[in-house]
Backbone as CSV, one residue per row, in Angstrom:
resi,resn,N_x,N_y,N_z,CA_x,CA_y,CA_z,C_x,C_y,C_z
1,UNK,44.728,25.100,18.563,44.414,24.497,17.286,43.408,23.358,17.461
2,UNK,43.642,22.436,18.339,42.722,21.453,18.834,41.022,21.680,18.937
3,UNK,41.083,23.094,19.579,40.285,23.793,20.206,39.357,24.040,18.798
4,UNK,40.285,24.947,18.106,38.823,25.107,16.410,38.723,24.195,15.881
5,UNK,39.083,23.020,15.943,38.763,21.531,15.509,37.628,21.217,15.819
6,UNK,37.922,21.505,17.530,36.369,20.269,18.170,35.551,21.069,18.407
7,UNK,35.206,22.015,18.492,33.935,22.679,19.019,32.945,22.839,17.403
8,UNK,33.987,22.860,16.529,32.768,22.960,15.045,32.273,20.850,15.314
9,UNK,33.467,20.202,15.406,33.272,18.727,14.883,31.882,18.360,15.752
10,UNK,32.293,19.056,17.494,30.886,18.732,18.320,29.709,19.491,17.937
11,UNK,29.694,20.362,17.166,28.280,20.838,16.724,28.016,20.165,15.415
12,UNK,28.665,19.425,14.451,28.486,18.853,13.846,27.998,17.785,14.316
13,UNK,28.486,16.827,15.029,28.190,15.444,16.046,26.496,15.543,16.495
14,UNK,26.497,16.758,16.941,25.278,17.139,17.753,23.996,16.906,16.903
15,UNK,24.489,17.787,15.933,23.323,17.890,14.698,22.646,16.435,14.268
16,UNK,23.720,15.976,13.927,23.684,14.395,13.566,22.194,14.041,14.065
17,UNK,22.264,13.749,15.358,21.583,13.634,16.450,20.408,13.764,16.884
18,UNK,20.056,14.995,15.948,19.030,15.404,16.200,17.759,14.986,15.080
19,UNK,16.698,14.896,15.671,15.419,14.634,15.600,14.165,15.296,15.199
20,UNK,13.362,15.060,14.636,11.890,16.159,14.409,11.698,16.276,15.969
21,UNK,11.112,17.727,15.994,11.406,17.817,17.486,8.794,18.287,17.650
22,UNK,9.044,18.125,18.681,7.744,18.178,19.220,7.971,19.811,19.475
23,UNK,8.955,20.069,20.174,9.251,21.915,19.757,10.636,22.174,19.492
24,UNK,10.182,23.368,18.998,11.820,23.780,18.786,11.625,25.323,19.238
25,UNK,13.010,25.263,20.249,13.217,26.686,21.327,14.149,27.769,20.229
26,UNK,14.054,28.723,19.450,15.358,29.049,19.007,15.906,30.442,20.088
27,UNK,17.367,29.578,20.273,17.839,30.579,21.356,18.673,31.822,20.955
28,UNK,19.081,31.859,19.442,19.146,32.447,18.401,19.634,32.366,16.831
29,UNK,20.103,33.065,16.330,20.182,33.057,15.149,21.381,31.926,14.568
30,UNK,22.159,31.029,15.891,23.026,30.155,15.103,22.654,28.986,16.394
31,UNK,22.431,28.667,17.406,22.313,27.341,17.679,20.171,27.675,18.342
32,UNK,19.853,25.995,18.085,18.312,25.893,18.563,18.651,24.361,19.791
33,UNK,17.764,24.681,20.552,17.603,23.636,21.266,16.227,22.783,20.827
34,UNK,16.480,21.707,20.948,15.237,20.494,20.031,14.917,19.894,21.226
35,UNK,13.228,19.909,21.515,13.321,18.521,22.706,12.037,17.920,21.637
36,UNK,12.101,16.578,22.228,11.280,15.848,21.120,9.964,16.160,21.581
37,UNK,9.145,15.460,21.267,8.104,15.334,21.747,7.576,14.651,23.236
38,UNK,8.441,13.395,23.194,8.351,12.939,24.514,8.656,14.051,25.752
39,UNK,9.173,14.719,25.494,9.438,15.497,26.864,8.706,16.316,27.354
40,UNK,7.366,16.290,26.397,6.628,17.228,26.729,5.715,15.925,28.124
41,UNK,4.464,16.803,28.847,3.642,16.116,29.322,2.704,14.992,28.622
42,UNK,3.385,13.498,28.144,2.736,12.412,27.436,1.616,11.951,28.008
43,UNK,1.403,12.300,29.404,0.370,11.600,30.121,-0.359,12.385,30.403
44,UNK,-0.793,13.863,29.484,-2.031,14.376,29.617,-2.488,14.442,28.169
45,UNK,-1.613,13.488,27.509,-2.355,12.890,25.947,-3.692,11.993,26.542
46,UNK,-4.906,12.144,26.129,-5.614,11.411,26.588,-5.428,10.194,25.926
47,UNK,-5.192,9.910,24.565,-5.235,8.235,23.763,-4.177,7.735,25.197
48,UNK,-2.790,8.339,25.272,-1.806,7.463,25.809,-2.285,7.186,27.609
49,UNK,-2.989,8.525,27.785,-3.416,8.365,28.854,-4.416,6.601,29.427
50,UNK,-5.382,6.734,28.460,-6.408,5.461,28.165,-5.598,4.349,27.852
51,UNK,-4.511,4.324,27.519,-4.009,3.007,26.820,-3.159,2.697,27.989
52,UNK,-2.572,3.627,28.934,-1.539,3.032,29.584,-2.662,2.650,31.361
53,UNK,-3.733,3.205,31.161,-4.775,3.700,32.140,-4.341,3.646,33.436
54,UNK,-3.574,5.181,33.038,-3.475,6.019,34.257,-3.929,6.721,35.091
55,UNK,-4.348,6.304,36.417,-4.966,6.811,36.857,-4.639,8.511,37.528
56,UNK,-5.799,8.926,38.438,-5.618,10.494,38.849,-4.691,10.657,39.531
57,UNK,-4.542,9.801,40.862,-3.439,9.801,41.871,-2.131,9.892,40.770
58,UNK,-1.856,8.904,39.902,-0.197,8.936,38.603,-0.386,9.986,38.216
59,UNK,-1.240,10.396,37.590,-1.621,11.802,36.327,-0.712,13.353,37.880
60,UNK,-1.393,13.077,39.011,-1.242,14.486,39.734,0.348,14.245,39.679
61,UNK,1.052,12.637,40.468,2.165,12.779,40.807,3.020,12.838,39.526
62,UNK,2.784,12.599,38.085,3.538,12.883,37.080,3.329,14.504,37.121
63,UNK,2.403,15.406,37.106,2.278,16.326,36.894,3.478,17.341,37.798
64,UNK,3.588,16.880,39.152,4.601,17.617,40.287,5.806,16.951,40.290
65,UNK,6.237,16.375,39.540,7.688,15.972,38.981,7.665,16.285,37.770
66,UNK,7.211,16.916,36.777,7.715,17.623,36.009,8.033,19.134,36.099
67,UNK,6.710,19.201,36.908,6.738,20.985,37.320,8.089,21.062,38.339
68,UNK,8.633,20.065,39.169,9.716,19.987,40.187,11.237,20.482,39.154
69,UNK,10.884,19.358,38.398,12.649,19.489,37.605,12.561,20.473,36.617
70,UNK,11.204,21.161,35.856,11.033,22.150,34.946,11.718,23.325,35.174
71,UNK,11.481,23.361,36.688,12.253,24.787,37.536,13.900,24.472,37.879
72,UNK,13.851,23.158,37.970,15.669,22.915,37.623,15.894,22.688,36.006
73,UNK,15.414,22.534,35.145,15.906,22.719,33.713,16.079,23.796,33.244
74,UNK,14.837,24.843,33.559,15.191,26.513,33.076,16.466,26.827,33.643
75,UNK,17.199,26.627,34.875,17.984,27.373,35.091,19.308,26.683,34.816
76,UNK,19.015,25.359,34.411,20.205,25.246,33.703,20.353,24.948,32.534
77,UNK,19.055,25.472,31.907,18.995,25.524,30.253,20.122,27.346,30.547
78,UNK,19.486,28.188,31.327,19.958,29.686,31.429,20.939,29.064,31.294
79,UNK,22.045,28.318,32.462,23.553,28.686,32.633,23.726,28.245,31.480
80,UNK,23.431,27.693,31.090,24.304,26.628,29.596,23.797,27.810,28.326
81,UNK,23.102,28.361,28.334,22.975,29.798,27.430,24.385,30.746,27.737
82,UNK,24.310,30.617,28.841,25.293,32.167,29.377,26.478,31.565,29.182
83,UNK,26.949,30.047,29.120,28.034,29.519,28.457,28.671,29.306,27.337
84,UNK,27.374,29.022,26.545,27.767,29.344,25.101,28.276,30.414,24.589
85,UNK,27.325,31.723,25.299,27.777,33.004,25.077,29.107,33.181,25.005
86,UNK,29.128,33.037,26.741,30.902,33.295,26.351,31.660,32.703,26.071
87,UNK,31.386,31.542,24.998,32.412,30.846,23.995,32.183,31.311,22.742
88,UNK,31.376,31.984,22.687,30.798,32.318,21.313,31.304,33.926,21.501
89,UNK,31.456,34.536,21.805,32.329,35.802,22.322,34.053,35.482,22.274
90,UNK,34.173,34.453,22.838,35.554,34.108,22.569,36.106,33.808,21.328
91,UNK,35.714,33.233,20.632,35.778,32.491,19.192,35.604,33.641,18.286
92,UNK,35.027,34.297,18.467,34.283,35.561,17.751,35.460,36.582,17.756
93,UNK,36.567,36.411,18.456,37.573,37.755,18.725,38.430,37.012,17.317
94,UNK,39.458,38.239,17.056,40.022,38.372,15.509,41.015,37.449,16.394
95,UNK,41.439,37.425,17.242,42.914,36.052,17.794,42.387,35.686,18.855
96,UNK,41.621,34.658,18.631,40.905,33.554,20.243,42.462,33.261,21.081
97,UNK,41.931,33.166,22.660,43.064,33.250,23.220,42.580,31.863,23.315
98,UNK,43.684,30.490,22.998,43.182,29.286,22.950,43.166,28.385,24.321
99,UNK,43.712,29.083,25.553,43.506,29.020,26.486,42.410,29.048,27.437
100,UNK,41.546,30.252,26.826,40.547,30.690,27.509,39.370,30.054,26.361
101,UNK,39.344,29.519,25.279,38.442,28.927,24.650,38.460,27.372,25.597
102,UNK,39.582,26.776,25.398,39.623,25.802,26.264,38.960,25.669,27.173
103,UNK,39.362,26.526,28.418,38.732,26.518,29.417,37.236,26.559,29.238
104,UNK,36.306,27.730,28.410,35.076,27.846,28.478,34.609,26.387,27.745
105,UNK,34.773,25.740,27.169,34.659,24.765,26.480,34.346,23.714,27.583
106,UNK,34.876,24.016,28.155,35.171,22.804,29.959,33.725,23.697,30.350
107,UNK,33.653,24.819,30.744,32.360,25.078,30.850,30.825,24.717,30.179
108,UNK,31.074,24.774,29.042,29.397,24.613,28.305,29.371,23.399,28.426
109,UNK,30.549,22.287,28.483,30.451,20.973,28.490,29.804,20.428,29.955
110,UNK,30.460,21.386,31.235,29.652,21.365,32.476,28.465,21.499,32.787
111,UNK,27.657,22.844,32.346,26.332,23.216,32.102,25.597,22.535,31.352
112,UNK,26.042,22.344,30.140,25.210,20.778,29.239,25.623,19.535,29.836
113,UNK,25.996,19.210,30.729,26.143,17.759,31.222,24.985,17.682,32.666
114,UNK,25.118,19.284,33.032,23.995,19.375,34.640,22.875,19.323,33.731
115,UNK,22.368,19.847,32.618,20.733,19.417,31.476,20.733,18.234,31.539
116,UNK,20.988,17.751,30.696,21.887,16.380,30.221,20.886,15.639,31.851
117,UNK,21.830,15.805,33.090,21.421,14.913,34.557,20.159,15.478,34.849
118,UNK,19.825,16.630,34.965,18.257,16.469,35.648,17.512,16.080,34.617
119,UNK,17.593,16.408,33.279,16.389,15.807,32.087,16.027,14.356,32.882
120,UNK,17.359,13.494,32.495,17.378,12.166,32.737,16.690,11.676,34.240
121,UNK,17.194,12.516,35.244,16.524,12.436,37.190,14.711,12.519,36.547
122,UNK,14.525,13.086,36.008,13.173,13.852,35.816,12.691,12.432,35.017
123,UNK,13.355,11.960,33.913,12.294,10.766,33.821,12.693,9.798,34.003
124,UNK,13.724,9.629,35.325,13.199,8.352,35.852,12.503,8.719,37.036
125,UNK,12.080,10.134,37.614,11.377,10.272,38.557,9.984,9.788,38.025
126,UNK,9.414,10.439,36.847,8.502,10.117,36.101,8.361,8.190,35.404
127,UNK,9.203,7.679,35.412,9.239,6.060,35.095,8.481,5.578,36.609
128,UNK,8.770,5.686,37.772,8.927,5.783,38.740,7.255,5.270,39.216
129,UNK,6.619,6.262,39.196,5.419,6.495,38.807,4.198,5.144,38.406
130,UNK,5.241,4.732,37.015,4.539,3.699,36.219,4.707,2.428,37.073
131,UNK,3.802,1.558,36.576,4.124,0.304,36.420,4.969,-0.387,35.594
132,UNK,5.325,-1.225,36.165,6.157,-2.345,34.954,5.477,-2.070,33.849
133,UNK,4.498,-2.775,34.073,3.879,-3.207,32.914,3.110,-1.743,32.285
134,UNK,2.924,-0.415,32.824,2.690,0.613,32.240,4.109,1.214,31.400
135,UNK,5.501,1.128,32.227,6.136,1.339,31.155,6.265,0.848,30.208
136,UNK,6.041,-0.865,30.115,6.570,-1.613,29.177,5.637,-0.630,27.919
137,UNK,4.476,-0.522,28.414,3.440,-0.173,27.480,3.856,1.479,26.515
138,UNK,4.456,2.194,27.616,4.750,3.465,27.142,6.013,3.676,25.831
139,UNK,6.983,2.294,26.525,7.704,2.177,25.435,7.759,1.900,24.180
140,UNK,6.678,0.927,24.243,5.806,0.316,22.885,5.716,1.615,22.195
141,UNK,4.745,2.894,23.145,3.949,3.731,21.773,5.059,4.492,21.934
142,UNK,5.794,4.474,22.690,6.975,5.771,21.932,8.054,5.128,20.785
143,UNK,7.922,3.370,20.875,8.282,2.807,19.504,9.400,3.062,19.763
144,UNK,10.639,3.205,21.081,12.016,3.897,20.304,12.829,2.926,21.739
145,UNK,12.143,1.809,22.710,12.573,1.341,23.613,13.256,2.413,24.712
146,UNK,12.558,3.291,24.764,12.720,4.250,25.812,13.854,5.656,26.451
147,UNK,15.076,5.202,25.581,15.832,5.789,25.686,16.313,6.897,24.715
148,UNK,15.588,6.290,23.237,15.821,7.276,22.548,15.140,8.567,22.572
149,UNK,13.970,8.581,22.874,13.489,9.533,23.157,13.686,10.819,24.281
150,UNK,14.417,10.320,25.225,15.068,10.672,26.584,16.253,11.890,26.420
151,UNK,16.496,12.190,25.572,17.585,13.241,25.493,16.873,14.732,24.458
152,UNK,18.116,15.385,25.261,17.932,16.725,24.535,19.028,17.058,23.721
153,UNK,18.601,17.473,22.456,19.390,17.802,21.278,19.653,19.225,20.936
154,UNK,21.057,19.107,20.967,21.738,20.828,20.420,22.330,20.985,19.306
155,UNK,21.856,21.570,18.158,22.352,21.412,17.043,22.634,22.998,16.641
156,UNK,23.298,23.181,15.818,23.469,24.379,15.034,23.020,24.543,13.795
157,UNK,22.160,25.559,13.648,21.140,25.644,11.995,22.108,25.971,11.097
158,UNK,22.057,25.428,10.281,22.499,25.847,8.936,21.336,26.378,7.754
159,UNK,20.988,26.937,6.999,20.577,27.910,5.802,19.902,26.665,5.733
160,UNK,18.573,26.842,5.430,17.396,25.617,4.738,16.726,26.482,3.633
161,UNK,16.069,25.639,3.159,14.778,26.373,2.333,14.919,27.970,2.292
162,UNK,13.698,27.806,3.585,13.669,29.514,4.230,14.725,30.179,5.102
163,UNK,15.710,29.978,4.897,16.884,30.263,5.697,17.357,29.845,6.694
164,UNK,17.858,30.396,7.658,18.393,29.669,8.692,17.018,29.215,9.725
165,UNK,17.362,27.684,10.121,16.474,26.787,10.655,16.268,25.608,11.286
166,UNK,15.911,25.031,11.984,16.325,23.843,12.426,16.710,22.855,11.719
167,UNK,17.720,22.215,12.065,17.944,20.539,11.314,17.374,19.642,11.558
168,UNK,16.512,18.776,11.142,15.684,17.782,11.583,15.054,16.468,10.701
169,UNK,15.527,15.533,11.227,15.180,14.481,10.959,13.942,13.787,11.211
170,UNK,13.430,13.333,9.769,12.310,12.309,10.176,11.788,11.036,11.038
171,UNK,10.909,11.346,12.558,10.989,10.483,12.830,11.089,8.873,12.367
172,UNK,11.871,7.966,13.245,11.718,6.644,12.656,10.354,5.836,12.417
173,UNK,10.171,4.615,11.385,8.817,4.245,10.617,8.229,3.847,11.912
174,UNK,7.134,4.442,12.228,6.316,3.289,13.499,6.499,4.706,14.403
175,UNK,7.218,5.163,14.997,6.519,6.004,15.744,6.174,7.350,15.852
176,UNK,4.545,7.245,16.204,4.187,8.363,16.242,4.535,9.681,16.528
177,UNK,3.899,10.572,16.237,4.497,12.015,16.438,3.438,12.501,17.557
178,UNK,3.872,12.726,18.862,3.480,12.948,19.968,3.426,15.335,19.538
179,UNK,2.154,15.451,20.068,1.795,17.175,19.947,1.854,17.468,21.196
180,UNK,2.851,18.581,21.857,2.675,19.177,23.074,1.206,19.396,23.165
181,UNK,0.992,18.681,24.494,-0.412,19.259,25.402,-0.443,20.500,25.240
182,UNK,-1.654,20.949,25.221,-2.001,22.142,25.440,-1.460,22.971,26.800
183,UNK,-0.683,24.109,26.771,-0.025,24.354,27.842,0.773,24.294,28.274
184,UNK,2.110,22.977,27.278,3.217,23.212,27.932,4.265,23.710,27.376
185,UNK,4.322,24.233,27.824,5.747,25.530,28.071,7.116,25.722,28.034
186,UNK,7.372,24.199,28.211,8.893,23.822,28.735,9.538,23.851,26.951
């Protein structure tokens, strides 16, 4: 009983949460993954590039710490897919065995907590990089003191306009809306 309580209340929670996203992944027809904009490559924006003036040597080593943890995020964006699944298979039967929802529940919460740690490894590998005084600067134009921008959001669509679709909130007044570089993928 506990069990059909919290797994709607945490996709509710989640939603909350979420943000105009710089992309939106849909992984299908009932949950999307949102990453903002920041997560894309910010430092092959040329304005932010010029303003924070980063040089080639930062630009290459930001470039091979993202491509480093990109190849650890796909695969645990995968497991945390293949987790949902089979909670979403479970839930889906005419009498959930509330045992085995439980348990998988302990799972997607595992797989979204390993996202969750390399996102975060990945930019402070990428902080890393900066200067003091270049982050201070980065934080400025991301306007959100650095942390808000730093996470990945899982929400569940509900029926919009045009039907089922992302939930998304207007960024806050002041900061800009960062456009994936050309090229990235993630």
């Amino acid at each position: 009983m506990k069990t059909r309580l919290l797994v709607p209340f945490l996709l509710l929670a989640a939603s909350l949460w979420a943000q105009e996203a710089g992309k939106t992944i849909v992984r299908d027809q009932k949950f999307h993954v949102v990453y903002r904009g920041e997560l894309g490559k910010w430092w092959q924006n040329a304005d932010i590039a010029k303003k924070l003036q980063l040089n080639e040597g930062q630009i290459t080593q930001l470039d091979q710490i993202f491509y480093d943890h990109k190849l650890k995020l796909i695969d645990f964006g995968a497991d945390m897919e293949k987790q949902d699944l089979k909670l979403q298979t479970l839930l889906d039967a005419d009498v959930p065995n509330e045992g085995q929802v439980e348990t998988q529940v302990d799972q997607v919460l595992s797989a979204r907590g390993k996202l969750e740690r390399e996102y975060t490894m990945m930019n402070l590998d990428l902080r890393k990089v900066l200067s003091l005084e270049q982050w201070r600067q980065l934080k400025s134009i991301r306007g959100d003191g650095g942390a808000f921008g730093d996470r990945i959001f899982f929400h569940k669509a509900l029926p919009g306009p045009g039907g089922p679709g992302p939930m998304t909130a207007p960024l806050p007044p002041g900061v800009p809306a960062l456009p994936p570089p050309p090229g990235d993928d993630l």
